[in-house]
mmCIF file with all atom_site columns, C-alpha atoms in Angstrom:
data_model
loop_
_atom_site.group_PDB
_atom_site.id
_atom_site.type_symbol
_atom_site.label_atom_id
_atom_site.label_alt_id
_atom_site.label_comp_id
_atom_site.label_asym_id
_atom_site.label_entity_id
_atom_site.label_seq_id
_atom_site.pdbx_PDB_ins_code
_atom_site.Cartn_x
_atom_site.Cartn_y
_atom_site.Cartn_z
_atom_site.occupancy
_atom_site.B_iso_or_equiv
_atom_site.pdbx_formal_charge
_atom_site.auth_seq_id
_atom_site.auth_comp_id
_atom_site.auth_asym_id
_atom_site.auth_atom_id
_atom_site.pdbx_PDB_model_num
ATOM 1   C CA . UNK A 1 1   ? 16.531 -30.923 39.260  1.00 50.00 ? 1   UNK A CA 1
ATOM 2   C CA . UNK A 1 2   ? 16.236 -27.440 38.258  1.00 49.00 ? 2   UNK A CA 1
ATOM 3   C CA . UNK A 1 3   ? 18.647 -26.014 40.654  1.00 51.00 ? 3   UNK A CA 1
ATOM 4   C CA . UNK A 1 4   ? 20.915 -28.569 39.678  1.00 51.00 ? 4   UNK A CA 1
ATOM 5   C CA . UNK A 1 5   ? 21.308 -27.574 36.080  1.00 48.00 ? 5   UNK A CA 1
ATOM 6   C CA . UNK A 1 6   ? 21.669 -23.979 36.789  1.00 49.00 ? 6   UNK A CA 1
ATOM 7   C CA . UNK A 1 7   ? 24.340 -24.951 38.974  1.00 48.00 ? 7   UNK A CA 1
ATOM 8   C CA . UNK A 1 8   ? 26.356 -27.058 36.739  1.00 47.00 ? 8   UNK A CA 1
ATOM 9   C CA . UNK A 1 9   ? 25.907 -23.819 33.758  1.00 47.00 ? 9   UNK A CA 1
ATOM 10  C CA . UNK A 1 10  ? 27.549 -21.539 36.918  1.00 45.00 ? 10  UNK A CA 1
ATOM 11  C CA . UNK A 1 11  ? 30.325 -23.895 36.665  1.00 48.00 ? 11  UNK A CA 1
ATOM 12  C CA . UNK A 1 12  ? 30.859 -24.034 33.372  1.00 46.00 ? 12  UNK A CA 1
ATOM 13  C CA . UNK A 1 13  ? 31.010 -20.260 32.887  1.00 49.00 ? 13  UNK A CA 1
ATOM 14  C CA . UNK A 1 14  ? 32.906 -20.266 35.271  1.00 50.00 ? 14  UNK A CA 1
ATOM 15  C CA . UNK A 1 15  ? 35.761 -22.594 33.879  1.00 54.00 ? 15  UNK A CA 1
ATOM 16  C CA . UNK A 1 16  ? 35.960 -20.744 30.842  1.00 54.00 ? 16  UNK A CA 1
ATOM 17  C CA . UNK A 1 17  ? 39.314 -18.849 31.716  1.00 56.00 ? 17  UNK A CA 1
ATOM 18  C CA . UNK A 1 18  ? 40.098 -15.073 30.708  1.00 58.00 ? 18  UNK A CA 1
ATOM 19  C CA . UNK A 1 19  ? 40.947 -14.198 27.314  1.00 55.00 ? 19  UNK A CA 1
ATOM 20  C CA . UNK A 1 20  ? 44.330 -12.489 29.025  1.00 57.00 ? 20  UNK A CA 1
ATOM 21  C CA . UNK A 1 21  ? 45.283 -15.802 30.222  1.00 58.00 ? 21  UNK A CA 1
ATOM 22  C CA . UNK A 1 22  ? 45.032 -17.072 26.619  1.00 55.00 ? 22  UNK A CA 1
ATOM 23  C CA . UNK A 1 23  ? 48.434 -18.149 24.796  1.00 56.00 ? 23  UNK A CA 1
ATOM 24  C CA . UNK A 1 24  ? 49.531 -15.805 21.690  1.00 54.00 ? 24  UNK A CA 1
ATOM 25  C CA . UNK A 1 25  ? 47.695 -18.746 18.967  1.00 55.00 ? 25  UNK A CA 1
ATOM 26  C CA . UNK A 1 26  ? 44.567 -18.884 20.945  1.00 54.00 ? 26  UNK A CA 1
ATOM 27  C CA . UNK A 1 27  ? 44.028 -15.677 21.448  1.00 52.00 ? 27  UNK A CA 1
ATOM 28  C CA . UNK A 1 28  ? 44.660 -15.280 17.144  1.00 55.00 ? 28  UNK A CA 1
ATOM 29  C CA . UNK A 1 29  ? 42.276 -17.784 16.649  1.00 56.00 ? 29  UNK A CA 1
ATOM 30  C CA . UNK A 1 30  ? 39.057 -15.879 18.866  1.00 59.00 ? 30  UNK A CA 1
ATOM 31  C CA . UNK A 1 31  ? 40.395 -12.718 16.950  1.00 62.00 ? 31  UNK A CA 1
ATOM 32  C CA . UNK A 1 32  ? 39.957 -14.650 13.571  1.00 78.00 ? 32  UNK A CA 1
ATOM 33  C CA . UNK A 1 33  ? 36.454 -15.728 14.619  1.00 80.00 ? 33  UNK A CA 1
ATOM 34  C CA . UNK A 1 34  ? 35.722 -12.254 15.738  1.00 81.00 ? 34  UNK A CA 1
ATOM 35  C CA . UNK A 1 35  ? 36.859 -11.340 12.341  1.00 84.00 ? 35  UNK A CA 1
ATOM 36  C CA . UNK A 1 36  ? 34.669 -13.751 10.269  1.00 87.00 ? 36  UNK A CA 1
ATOM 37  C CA . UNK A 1 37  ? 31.658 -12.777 12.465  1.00 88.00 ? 37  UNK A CA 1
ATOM 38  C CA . UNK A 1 38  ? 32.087 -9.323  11.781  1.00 89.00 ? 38  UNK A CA 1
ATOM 39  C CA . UNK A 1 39  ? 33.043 -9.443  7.869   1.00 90.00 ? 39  UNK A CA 1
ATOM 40  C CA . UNK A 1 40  ? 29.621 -11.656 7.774   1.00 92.00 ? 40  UNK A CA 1
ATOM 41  C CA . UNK A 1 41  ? 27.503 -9.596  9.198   1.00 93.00 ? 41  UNK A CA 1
ATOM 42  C CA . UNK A 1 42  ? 28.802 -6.843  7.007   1.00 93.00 ? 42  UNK A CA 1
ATOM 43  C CA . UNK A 1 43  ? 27.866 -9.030  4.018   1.00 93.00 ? 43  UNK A CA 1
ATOM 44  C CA . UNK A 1 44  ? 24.787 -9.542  5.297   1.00 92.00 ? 44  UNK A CA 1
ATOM 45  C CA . UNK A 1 45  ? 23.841 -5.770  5.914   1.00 92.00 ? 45  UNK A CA 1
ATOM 46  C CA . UNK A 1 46  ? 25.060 -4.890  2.099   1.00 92.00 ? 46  UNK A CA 1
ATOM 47  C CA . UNK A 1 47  ? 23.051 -7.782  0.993   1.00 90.00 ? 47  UNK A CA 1
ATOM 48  C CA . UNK A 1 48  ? 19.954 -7.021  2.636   1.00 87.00 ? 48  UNK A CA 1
ATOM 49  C CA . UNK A 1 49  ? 20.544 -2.778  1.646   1.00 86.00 ? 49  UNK A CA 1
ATOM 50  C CA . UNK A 1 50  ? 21.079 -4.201  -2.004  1.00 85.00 ? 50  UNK A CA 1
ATOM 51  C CA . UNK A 1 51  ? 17.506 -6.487  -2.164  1.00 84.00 ? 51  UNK A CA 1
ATOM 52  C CA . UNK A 1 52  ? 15.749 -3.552  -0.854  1.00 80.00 ? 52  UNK A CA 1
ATOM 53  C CA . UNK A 1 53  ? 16.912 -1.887  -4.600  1.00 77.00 ? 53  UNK A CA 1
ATOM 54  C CA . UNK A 1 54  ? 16.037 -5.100  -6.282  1.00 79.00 ? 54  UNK A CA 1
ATOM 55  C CA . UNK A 1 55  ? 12.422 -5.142  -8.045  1.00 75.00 ? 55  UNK A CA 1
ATOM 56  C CA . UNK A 1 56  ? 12.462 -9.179  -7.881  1.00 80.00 ? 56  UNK A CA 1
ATOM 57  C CA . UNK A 1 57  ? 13.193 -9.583  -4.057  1.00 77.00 ? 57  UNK A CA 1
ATOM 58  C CA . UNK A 1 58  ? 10.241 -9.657  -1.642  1.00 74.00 ? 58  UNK A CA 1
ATOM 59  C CA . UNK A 1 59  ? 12.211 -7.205  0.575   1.00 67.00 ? 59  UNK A CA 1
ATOM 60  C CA . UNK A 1 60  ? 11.801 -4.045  -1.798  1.00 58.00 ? 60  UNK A CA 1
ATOM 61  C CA . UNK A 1 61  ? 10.834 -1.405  -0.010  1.00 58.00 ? 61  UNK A CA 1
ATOM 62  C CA . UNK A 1 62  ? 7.476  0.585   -1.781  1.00 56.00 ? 62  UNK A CA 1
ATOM 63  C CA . UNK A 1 63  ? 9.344  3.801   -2.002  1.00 58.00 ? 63  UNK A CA 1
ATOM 64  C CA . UNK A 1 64  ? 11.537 3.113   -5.153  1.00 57.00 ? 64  UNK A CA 1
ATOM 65  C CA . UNK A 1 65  ? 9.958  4.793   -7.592  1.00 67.00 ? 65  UNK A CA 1
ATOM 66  C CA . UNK A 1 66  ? 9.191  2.265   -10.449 1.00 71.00 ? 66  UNK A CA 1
ATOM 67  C CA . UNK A 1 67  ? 9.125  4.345   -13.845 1.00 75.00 ? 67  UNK A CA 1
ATOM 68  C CA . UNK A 1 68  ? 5.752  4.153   -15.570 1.00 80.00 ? 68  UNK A CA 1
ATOM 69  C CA . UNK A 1 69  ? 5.184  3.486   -19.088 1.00 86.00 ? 69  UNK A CA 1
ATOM 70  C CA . UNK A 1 70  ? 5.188  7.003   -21.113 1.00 83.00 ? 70  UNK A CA 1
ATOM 71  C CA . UNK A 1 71  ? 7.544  8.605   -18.361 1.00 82.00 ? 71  UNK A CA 1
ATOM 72  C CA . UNK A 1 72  ? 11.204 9.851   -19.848 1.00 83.00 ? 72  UNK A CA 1
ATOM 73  C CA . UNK A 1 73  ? 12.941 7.452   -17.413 1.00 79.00 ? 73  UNK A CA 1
ATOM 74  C CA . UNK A 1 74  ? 10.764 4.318   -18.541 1.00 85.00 ? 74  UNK A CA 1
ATOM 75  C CA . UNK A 1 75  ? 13.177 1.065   -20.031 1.00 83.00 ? 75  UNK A CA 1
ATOM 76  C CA . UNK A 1 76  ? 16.263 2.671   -18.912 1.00 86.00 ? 76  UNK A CA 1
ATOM 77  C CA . UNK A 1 77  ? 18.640 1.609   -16.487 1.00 85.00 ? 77  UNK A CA 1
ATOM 78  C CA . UNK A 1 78  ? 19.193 3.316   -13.356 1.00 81.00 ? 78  UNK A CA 1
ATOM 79  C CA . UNK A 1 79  ? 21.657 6.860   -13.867 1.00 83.00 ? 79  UNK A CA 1
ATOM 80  C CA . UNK A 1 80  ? 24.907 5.883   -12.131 1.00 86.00 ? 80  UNK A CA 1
ATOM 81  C CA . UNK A 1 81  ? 24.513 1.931   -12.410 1.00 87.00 ? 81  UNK A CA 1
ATOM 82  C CA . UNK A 1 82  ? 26.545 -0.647  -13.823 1.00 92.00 ? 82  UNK A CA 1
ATOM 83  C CA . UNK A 1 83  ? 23.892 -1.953  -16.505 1.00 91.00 ? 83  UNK A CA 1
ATOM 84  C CA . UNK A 1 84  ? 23.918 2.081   -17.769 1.00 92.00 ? 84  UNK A CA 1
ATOM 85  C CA . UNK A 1 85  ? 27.992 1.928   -18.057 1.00 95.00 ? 85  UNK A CA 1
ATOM 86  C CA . UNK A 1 86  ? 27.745 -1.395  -20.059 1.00 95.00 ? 86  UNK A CA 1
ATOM 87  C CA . UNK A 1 87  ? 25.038 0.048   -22.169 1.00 93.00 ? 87  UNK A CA 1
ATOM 88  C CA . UNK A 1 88  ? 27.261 3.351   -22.858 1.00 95.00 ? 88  UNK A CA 1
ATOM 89  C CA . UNK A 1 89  ? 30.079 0.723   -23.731 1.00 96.00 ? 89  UNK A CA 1
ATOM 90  C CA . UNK A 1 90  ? 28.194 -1.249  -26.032 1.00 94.00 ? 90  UNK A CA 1
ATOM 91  C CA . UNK A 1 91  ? 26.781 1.261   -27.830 1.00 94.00 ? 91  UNK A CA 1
ATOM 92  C CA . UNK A 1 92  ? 30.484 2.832   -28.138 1.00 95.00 ? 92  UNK A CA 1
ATOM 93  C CA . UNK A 1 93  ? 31.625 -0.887  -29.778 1.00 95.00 ? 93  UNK A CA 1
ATOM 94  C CA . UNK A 1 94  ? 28.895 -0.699  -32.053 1.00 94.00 ? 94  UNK A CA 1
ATOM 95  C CA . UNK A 1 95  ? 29.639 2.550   -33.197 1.00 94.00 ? 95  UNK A CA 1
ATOM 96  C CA . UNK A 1 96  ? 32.843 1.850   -33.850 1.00 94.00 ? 96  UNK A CA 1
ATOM 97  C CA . UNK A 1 97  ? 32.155 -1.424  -35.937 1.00 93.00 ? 97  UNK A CA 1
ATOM 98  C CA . UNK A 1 98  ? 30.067 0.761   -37.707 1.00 94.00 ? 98  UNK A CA 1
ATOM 99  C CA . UNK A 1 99  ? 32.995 3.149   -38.407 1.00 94.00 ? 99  UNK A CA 1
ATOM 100 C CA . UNK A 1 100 ? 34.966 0.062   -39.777 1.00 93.00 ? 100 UNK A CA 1
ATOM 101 C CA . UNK A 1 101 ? 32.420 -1.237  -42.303 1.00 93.00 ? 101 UNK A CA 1
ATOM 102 C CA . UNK A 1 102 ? 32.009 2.058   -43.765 1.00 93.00 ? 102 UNK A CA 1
ATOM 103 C CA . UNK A 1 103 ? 35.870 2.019   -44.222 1.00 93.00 ? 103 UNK A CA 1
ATOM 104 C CA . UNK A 1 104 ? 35.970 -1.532  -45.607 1.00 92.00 ? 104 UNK A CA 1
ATOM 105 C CA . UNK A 1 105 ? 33.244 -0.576  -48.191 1.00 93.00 ? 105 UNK A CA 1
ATOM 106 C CA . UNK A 1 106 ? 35.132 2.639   -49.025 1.00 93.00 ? 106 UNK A CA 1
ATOM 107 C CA . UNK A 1 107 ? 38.329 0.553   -49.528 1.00 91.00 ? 107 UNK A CA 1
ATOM 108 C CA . UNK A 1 108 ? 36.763 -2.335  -51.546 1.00 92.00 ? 108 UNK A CA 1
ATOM 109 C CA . UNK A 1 109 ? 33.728 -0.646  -53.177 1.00 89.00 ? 109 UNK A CA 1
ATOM 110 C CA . UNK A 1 110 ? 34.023 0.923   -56.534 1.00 88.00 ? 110 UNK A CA 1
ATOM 111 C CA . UNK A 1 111 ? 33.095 4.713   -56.384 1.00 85.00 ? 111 UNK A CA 1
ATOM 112 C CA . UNK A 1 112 ? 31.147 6.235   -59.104 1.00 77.00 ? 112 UNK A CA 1
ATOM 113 C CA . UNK A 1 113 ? 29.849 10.051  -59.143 1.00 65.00 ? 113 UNK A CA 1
ATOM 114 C CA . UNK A 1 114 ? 26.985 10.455  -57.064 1.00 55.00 ? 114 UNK A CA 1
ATOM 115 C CA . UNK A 1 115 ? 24.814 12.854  -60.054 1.00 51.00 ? 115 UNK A CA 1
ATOM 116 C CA . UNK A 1 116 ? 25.626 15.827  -57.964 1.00 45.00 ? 116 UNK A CA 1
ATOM 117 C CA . UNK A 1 117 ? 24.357 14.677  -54.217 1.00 47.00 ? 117 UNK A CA 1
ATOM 118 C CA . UNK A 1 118 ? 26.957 16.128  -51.709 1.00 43.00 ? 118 UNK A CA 1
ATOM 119 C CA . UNK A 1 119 ? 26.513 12.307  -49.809 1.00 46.00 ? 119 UNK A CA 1
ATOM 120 C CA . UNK A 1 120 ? 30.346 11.879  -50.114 1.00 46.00 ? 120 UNK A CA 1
ATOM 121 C CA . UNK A 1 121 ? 33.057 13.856  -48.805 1.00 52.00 ? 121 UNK A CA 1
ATOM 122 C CA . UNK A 1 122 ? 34.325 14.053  -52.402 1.00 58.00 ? 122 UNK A CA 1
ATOM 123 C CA . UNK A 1 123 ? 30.906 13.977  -54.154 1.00 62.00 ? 123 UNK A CA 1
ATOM 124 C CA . UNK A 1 124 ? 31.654 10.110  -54.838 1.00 77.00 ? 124 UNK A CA 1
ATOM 125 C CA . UNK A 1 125 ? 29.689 6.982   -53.815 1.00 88.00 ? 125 UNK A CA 1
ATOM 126 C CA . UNK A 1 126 ? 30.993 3.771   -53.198 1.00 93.00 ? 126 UNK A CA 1
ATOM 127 C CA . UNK A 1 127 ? 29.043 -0.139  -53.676 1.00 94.00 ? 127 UNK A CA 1
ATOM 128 C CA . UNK A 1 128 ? 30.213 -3.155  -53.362 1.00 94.00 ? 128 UNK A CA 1
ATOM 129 C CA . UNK A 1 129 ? 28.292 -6.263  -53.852 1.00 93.00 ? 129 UNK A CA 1
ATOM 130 C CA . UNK A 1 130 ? 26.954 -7.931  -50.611 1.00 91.00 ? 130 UNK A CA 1
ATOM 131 C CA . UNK A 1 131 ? 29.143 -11.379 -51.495 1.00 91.00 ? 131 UNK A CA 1
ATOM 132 C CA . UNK A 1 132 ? 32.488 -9.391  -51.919 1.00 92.00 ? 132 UNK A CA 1
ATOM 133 C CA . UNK A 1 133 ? 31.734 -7.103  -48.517 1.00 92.00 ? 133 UNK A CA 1
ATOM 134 C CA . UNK A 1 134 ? 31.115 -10.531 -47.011 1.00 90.00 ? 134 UNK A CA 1
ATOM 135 C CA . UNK A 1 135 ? 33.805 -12.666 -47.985 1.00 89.00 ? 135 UNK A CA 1
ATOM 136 C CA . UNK A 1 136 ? 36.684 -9.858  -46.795 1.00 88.00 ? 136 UNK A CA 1
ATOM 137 C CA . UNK A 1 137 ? 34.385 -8.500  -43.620 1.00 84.00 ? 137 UNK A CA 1
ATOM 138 C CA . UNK A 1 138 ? 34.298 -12.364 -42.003 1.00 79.00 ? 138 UNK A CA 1
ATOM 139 C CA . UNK A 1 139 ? 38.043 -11.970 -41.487 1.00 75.00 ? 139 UNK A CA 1
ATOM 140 C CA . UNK A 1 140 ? 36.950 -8.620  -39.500 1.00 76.00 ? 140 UNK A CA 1
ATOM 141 C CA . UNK A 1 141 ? 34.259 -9.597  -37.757 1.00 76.00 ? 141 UNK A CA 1
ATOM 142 C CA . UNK A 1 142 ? 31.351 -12.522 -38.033 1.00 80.00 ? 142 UNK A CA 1
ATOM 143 C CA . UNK A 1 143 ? 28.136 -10.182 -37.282 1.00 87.00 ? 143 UNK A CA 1
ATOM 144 C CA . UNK A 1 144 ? 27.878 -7.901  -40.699 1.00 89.00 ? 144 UNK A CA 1
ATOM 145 C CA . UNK A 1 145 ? 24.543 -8.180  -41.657 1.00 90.00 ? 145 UNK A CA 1
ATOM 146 C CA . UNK A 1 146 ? 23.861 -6.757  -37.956 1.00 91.00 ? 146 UNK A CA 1
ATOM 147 C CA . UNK A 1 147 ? 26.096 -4.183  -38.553 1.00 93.00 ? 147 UNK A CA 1
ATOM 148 C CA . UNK A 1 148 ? 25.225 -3.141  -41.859 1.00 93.00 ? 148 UNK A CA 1
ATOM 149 C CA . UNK A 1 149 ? 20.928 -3.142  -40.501 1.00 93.00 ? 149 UNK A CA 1
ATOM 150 C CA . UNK A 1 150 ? 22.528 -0.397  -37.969 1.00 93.00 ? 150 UNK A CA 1
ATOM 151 C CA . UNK A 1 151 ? 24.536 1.415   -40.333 1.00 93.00 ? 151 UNK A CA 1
ATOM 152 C CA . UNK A 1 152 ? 21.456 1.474   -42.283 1.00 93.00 ? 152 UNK A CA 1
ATOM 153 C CA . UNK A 1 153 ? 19.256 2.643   -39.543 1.00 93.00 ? 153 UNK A CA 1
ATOM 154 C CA . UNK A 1 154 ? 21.929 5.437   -39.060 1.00 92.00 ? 154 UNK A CA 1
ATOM 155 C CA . UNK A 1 155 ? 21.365 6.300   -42.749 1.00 92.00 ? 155 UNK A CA 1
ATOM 156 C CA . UNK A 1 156 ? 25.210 5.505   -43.652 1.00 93.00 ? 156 UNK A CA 1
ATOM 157 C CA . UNK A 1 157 ? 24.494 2.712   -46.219 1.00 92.00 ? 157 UNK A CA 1
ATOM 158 C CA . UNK A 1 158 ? 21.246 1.613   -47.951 1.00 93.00 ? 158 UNK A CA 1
ATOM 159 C CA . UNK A 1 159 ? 20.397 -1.746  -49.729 1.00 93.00 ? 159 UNK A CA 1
ATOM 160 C CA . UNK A 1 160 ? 17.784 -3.040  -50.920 1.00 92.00 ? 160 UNK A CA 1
ATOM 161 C CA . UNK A 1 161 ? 15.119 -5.728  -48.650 1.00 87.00 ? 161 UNK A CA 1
ATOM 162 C CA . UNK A 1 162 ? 14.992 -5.693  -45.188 1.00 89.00 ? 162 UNK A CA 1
ATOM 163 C CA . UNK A 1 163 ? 17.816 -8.267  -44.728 1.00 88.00 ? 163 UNK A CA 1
ATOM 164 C CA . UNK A 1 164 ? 21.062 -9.265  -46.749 1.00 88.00 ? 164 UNK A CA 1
ATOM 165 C CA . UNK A 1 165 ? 21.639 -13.449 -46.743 1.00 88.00 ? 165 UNK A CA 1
ATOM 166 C CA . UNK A 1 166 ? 24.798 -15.102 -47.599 1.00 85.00 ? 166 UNK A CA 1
ATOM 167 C CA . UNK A 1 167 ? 24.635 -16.850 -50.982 1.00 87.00 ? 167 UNK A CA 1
ATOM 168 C CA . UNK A 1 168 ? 21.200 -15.750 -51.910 1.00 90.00 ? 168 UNK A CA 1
ATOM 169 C CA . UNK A 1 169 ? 21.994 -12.410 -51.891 1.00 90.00 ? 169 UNK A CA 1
ATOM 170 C CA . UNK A 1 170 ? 25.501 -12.247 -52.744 1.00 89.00 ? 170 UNK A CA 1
ATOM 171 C CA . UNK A 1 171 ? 25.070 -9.742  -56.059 1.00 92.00 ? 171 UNK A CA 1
ATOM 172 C CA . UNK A 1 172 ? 23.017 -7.332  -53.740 1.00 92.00 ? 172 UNK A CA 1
ATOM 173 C CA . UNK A 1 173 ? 24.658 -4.064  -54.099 1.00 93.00 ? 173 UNK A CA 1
ATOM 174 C CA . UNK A 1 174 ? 25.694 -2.217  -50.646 1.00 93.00 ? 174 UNK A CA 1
ATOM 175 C CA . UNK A 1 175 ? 25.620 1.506   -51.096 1.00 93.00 ? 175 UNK A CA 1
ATOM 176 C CA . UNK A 1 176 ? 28.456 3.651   -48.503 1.00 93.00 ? 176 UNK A CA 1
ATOM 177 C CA . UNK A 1 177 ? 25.924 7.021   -48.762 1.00 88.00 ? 177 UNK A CA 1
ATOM 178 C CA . UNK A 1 178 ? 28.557 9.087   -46.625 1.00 75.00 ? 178 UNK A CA 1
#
C-alpha cells in the first residue's frame, strides 16, 4: 500500500505542467499569489521586529533598556517616536491657547496701574471677572478653566482658589500679570 501512494504523488507532480506552458492570466494569477505571499511575510517580519520594542508583548527582547525611576529618561517617550512628536504638538496647542486667553483678557479686562510692578509691558494690569472671561471665551474654546490652571502655573494670570466654577464663581476676578 505504501508503494502505491508514493506512486500516485509521482504522478501527480508530475501532471502539474510548467509554469512556461501557462497562458498570460494564469501565469498573472501565480505571480499575484507570489505577491501576497511575499507582502505577508514582510508584514509579518515588521510585526514581529516591532513586538520585540513593545514592553507589553511576551516577545521583548531583555536588552531594551527600561528607564528606572530617578533616571533623566524616566516617563518620557522614546527620542525619535511618534508619542514624543504628538507630545511636542500638544504642548505647542496648549501654548498657543494660552497665548489667546491672555489676549482675550487683555481685550476685555479693564487695566488699572499696577503700583509700580513692571508685570505689564506698559506698567498696566488687566482683570476681568471670571463670568465675563467665560461667557465671551466659550465662543473660543470650551476648556478655560484648564487653560487658565496652566496659564497660572506659567505665572501669566493669578486668581484666587485652586479652581474657577461657572456660576459660583462668576465675580472671581482673573488677573493678566504679563
Amino acid at each position: 500500500m505504501g508503494t502505491n501512494s508514493q506512486s500516485n504523488i509521482v504522478e501527480i507532480e508530475d501532471d502539474i505542467p510548467d509554469p512556461a506552458q501557462f497562458s498570460h492570466d494564469t501565469a498573472a494569477c501565480i505571480v499575484s499569489v507570489k505577491g501576497l505571499k511575499e507582502n505577508w511575510q514582510k508584514w509579518s517580519d515588521e510585526h514581529r521586529e516591532n513586538q520585540k520594542h513593545n514592553p507589553f508583548s511576551h516577545d521583548t527582547r531583555p536588552s531594551v533598556v527600561v528607564p528606572q525611576r530617578g533616571q533623566d529618561d524616566y516617563g518620557r517617550p522614546l527620542q525619535g517616536s511618534m508619542t514624543e512628536q504628538r507630545g511636542k504638538d500638544a504642548h505647542t496647542h496648549i501654548s498657543r491657547e494660552v497665548e489667546e486667553l491672555c489676549e482675550v483678557i487683555r481685550n476685555i479686562g479693564h487695566s488699572g496701574d499696577n503700583g509700580g510692578d513692571q508685570s505689564g509691558s506698559d506698567g498696566r494690569v488687566f482683570t476681568v471677572e471670571f463670568g465675563k472671561l467665560f461667557e465671551h471665551y466659550v465662543t473660543i474654546s470650551n476648556k478655560l478653566v484648564g487653560i487658565l490652571l496652566r496659564a497660572r502655573k506659567q505665572g501669566l494670570v493669578d486668581f484666587k482658589g485652586e479652581m474657577l466654577w461657572q456660576g459660583k464663581d462668576n465675580h472671581a476676578v482673573v488677573t493678566l500679570l504679563q
